[in-house]
PDB file of C-alpha atoms in Angstrom:
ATOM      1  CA  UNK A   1       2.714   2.062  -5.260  1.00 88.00           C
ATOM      2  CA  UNK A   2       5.223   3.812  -2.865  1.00 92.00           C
ATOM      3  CA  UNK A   3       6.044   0.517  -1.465  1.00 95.00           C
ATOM      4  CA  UNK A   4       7.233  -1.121  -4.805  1.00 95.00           C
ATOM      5  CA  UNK A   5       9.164   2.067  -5.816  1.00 94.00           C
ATOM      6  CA  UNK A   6      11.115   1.511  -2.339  1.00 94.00           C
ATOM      7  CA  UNK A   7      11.719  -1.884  -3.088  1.00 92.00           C
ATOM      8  CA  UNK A   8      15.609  -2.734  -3.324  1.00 93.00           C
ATOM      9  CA  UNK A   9      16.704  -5.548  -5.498  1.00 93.00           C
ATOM     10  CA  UNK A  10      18.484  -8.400  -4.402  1.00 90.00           C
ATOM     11  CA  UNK A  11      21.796  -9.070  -6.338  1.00 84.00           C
ATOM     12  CA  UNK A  12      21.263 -11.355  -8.975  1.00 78.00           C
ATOM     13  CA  UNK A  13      21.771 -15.044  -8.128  1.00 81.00           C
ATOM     14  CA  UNK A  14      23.508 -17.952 -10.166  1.00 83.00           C
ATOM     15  CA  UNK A  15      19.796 -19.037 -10.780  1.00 93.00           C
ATOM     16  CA  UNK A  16      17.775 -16.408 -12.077  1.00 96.00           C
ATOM     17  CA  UNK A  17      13.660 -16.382 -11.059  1.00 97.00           C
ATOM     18  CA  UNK A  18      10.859 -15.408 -12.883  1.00 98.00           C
ATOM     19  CA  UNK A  19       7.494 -14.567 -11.130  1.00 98.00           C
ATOM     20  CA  UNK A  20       3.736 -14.979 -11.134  1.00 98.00           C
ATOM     21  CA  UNK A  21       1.788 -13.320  -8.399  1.00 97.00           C
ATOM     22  CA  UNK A  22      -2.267 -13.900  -9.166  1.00 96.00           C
ATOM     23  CA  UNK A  23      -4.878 -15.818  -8.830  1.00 95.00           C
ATOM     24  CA  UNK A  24      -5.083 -19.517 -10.088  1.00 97.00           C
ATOM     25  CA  UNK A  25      -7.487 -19.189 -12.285  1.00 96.00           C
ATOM     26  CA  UNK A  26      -7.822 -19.958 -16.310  1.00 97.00           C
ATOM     27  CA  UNK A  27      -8.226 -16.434 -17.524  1.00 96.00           C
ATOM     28  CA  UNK A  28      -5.345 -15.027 -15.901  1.00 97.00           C
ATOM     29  CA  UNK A  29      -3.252 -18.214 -18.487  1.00 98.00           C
ATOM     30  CA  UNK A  30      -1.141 -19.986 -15.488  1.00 98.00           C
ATOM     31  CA  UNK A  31      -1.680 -23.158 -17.660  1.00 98.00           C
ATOM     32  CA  UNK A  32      -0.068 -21.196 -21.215  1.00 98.00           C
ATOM     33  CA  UNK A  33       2.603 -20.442 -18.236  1.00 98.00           C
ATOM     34  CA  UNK A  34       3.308 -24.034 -16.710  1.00 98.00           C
ATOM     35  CA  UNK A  35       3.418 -25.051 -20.398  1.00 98.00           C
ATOM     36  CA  UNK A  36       5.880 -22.287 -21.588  1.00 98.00           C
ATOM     37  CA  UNK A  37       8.337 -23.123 -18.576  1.00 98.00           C
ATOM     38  CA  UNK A  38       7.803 -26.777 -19.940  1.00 98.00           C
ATOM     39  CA  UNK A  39       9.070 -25.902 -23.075  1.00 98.00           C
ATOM     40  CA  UNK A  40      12.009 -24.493 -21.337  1.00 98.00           C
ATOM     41  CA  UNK A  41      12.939 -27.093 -18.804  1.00 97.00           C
ATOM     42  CA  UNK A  42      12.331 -29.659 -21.506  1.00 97.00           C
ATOM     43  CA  UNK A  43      15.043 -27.777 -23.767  1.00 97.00           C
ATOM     44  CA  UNK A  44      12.174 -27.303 -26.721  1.00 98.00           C
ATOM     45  CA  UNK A  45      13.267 -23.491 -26.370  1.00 98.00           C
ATOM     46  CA  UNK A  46      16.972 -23.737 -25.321  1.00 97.00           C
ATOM     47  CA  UNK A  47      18.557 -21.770 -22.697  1.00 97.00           C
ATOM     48  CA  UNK A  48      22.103 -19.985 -24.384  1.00 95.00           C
ATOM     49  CA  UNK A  49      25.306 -21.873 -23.621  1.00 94.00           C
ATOM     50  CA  UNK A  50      26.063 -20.645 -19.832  1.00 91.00           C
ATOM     51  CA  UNK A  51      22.611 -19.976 -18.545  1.00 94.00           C
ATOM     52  CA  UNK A  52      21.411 -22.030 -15.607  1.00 95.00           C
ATOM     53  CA  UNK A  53      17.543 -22.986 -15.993  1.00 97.00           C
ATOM     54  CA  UNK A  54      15.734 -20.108 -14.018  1.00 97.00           C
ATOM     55  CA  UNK A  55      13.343 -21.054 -11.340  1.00 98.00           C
ATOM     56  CA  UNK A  56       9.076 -20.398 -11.891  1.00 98.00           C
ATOM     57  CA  UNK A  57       7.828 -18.994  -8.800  1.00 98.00           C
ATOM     58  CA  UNK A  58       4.328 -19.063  -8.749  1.00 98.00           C
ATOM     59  CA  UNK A  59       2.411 -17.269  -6.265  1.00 97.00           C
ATOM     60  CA  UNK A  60      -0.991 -17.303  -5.588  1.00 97.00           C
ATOM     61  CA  UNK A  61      -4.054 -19.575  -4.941  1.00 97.00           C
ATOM     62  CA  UNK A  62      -6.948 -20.477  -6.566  1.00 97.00           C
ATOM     63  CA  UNK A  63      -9.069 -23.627  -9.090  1.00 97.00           C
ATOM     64  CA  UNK A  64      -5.852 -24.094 -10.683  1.00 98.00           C
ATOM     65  CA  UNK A  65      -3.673 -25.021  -7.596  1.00 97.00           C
ATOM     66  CA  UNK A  66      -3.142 -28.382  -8.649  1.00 97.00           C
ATOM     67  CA  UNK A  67      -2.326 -27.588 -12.294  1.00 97.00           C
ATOM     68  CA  UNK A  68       0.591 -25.669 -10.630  1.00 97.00           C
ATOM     69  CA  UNK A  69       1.292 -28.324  -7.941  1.00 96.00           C
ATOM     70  CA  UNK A  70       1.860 -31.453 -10.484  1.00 97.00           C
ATOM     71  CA  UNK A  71       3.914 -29.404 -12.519  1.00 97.00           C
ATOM     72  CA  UNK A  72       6.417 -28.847  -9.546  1.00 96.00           C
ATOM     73  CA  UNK A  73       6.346 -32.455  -9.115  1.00 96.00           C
ATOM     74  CA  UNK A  74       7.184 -33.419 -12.544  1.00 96.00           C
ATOM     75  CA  UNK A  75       9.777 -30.482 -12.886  1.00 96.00           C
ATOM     76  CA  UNK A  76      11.011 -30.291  -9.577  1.00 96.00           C
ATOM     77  CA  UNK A  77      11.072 -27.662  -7.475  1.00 93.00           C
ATOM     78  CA  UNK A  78      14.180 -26.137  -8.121  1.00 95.00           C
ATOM     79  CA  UNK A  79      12.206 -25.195 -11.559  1.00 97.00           C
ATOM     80  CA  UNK A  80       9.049 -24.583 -10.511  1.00 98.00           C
ATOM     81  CA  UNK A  81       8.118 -23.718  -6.948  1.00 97.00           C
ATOM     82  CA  UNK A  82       4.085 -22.784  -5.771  1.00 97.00           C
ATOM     83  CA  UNK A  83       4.056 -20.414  -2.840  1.00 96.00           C
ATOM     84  CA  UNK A  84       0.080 -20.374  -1.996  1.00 94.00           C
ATOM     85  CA  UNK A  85      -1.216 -16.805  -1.290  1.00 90.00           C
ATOM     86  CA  UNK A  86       1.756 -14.964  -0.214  1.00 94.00           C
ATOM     87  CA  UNK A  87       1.183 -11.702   2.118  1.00 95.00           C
ATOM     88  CA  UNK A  88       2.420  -8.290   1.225  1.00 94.00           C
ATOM     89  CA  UNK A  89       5.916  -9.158   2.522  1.00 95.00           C
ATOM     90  CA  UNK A  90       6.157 -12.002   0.782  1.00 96.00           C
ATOM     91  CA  UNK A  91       4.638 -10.172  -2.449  1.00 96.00           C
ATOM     92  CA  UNK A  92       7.448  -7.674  -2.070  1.00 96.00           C
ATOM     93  CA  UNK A  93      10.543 -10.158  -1.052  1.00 96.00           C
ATOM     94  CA  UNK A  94       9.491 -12.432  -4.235  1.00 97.00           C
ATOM     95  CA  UNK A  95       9.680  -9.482  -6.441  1.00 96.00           C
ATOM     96  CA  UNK A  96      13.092  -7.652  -4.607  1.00 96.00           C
ATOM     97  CA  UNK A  97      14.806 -11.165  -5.884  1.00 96.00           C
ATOM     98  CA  UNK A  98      12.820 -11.649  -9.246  1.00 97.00           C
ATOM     99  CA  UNK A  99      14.799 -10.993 -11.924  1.00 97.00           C
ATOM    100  CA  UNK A 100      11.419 -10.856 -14.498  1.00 98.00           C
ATOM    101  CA  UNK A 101       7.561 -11.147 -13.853  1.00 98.00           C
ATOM    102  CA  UNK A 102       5.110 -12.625 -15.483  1.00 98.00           C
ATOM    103  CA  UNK A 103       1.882 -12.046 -16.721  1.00 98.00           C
ATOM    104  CA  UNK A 104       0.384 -14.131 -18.823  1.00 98.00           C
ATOM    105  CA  UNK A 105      -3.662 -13.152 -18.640  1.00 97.00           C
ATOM    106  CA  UNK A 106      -5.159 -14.096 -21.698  1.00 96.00           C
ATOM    107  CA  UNK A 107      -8.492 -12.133 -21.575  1.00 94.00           C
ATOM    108  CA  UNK A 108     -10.568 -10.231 -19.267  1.00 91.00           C
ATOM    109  CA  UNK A 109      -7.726  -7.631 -17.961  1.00 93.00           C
ATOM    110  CA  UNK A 110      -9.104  -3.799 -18.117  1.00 87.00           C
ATOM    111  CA  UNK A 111      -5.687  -2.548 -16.320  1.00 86.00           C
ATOM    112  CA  UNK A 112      -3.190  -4.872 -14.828  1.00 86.00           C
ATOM    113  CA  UNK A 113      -2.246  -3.485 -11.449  1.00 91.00           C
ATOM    114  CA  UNK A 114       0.149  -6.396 -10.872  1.00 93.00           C
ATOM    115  CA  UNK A 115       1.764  -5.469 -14.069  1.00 96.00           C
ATOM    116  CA  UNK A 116       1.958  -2.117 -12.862  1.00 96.00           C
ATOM    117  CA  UNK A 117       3.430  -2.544  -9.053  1.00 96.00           C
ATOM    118  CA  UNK A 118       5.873  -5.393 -10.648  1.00 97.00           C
ATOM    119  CA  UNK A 119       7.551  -1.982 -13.349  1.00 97.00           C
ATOM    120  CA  UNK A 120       7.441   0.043 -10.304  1.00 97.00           C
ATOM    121  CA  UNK A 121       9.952  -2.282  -8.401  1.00 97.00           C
ATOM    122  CA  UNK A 122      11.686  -2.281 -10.757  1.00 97.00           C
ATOM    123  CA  UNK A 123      10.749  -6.253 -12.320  1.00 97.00           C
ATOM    124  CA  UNK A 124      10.498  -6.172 -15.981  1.00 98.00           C
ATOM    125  CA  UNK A 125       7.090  -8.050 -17.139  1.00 98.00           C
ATOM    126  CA  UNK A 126       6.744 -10.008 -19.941  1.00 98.00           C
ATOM    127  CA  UNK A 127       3.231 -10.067 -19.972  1.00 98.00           C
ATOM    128  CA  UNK A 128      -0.093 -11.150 -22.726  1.00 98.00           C
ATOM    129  CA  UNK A 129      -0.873  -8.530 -25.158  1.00 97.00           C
ATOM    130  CA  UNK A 130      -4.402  -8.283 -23.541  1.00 96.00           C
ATOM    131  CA  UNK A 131      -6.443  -5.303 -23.767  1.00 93.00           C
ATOM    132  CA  UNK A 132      -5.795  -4.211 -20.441  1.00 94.00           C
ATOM    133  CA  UNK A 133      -1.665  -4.828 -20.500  1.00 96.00           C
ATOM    134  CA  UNK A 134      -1.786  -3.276 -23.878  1.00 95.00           C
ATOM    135  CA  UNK A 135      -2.708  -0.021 -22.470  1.00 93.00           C
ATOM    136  CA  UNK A 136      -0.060   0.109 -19.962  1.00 95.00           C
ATOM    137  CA  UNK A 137       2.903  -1.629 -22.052  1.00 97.00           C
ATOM    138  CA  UNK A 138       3.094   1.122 -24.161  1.00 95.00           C
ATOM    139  CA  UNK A 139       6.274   2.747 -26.088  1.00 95.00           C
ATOM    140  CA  UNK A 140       9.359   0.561 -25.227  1.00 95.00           C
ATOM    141  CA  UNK A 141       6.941  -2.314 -23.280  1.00 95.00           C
ATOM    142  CA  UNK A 142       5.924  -3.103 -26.253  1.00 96.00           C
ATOM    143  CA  UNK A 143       8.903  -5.099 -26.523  1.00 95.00           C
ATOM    144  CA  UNK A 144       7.642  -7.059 -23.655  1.00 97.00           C
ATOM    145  CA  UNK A 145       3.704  -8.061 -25.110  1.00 98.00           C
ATOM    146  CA  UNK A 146       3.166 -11.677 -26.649  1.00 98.00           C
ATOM    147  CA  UNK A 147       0.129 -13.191 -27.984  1.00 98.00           C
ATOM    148  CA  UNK A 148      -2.060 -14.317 -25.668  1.00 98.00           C
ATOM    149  CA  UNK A 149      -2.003 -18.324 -25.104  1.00 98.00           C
ATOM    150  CA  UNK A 150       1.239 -18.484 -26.759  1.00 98.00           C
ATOM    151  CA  UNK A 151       3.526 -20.808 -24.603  1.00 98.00           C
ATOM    152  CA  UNK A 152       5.815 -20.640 -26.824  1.00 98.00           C
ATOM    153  CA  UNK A 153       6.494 -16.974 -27.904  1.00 98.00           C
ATOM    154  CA  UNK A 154       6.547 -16.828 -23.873  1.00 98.00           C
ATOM    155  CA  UNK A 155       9.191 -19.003 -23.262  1.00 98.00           C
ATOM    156  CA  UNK A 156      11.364 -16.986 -25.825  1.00 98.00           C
ATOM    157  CA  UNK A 157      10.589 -13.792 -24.591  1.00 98.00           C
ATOM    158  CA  UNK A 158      11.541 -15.177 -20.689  1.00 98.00           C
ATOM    159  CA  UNK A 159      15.040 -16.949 -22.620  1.00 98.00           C
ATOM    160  CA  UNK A 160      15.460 -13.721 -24.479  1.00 97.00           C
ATOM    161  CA  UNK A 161      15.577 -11.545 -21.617  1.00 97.00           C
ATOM    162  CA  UNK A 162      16.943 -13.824 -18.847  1.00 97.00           C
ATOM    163  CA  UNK A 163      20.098 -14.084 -21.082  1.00 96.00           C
ATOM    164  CA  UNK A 164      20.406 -10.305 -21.722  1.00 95.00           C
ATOM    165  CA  UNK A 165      21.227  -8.256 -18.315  1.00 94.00           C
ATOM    166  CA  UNK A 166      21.552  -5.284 -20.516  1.00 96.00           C
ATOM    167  CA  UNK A 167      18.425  -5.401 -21.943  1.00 96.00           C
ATOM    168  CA  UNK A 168      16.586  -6.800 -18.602  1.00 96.00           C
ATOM    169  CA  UNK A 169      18.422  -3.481 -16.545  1.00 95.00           C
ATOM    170  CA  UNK A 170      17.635  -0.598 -18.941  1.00 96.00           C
ATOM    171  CA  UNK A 171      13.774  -2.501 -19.291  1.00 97.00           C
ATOM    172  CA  UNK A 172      13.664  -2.239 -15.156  1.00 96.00           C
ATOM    173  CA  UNK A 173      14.611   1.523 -15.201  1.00 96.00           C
ATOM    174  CA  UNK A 174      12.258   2.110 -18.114  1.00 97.00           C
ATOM    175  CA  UNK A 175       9.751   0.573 -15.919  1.00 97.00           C
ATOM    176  CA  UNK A 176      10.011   2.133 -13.117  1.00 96.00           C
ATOM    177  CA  UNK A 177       9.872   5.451 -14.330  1.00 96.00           C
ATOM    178  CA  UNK A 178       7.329   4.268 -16.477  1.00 96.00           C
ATOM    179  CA  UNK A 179       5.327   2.996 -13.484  1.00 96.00           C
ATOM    180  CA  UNK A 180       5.554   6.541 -12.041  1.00 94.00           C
ATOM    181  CA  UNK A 181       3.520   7.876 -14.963  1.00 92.00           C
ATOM    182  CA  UNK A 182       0.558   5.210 -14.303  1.00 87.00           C
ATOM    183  CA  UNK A 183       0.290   5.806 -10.665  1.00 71.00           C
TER     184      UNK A 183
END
């Protein structure tokens, strides 16, 4: 994990980002994703007065590609962009500007490394109370769990938090050290 811990964030932007690095695949809930940042783009979960809508990076390949890729049509891609299979350095350059990850697995997690290296750069990650994020969203994560295939108690968590710097800031240094525990 030494890389993420070394990881420097980039000052935060007019347009805050949320990201998704893993596999396109139904079990890891890309689609409760695409529909959560649906709700938000759509204003069915409003933004507060003076928030810009964030931009949905998602990153990573796989069966659900074009799931991803017609929702960045119909949203446009200053809402939703797809970056197929990033390397490393994009990995870590996507989370040094991400202001919160995401992590929406709905079964079928026993750990959640990608949970884990997104705390340790310091990315707070509002993530599916699986089994496997349970376990390492513990004490003050908690606060960051929602039911699994809930698009909606998603997209208020992601609203919740993108409004609040306060709360996102003292969740990043929780995470970090918190990271430093797991690893």
């Amino acid at each position: 994990l030494s890389e993420f811990f070394a990881l420097k964030k980039a000052a935060v932007t007019e347009q805050q980002t949320v990201l998704f690095v893993d596999r396109l695949e139904p079990r890891k809930g890309i689609q409760v994703l695409v529909e959560a940042w649906a709700l938000i783009a759509g204003g069915r979960i409003p933004l507060p007065d003076g928030l810009k809508m964030p931009r949905l990076i998602v990153a990573g390949s796989g069966e659900l590609g074009a799931l991803v890729a017609d929702a960045a049509r119909r949203l446009g891609s200053d809402v939703l962009q797809h970056v197929p299979a990033p390397d490393r350095a994009q990995h870590l350059r996507l989370l040094s500007e991400a202001s919160l990850a995401a992590s929406p697995s709905i079964y079928g997690e026993s750990f959640g490394i990608v949970v884990v290296e997104a705390l340790a750069s310091g990315t707070p990650v509002i993530a599916a109370a699986n089994a496997g994020y349970a376990h390492v969203l513990t004490g003050r994560g908690r606060d960051l769990l929602v039911e699994p295939g809930d698009a909606a108690a998603l997209a208020r968590k992601f609203v919740e938090l993108l409004a609040s710097t306060e709360k996102r800031e003292a969740l990043a240094q929780w995470g970090r050290e918190h990271a430093r525990q797991l690893g």
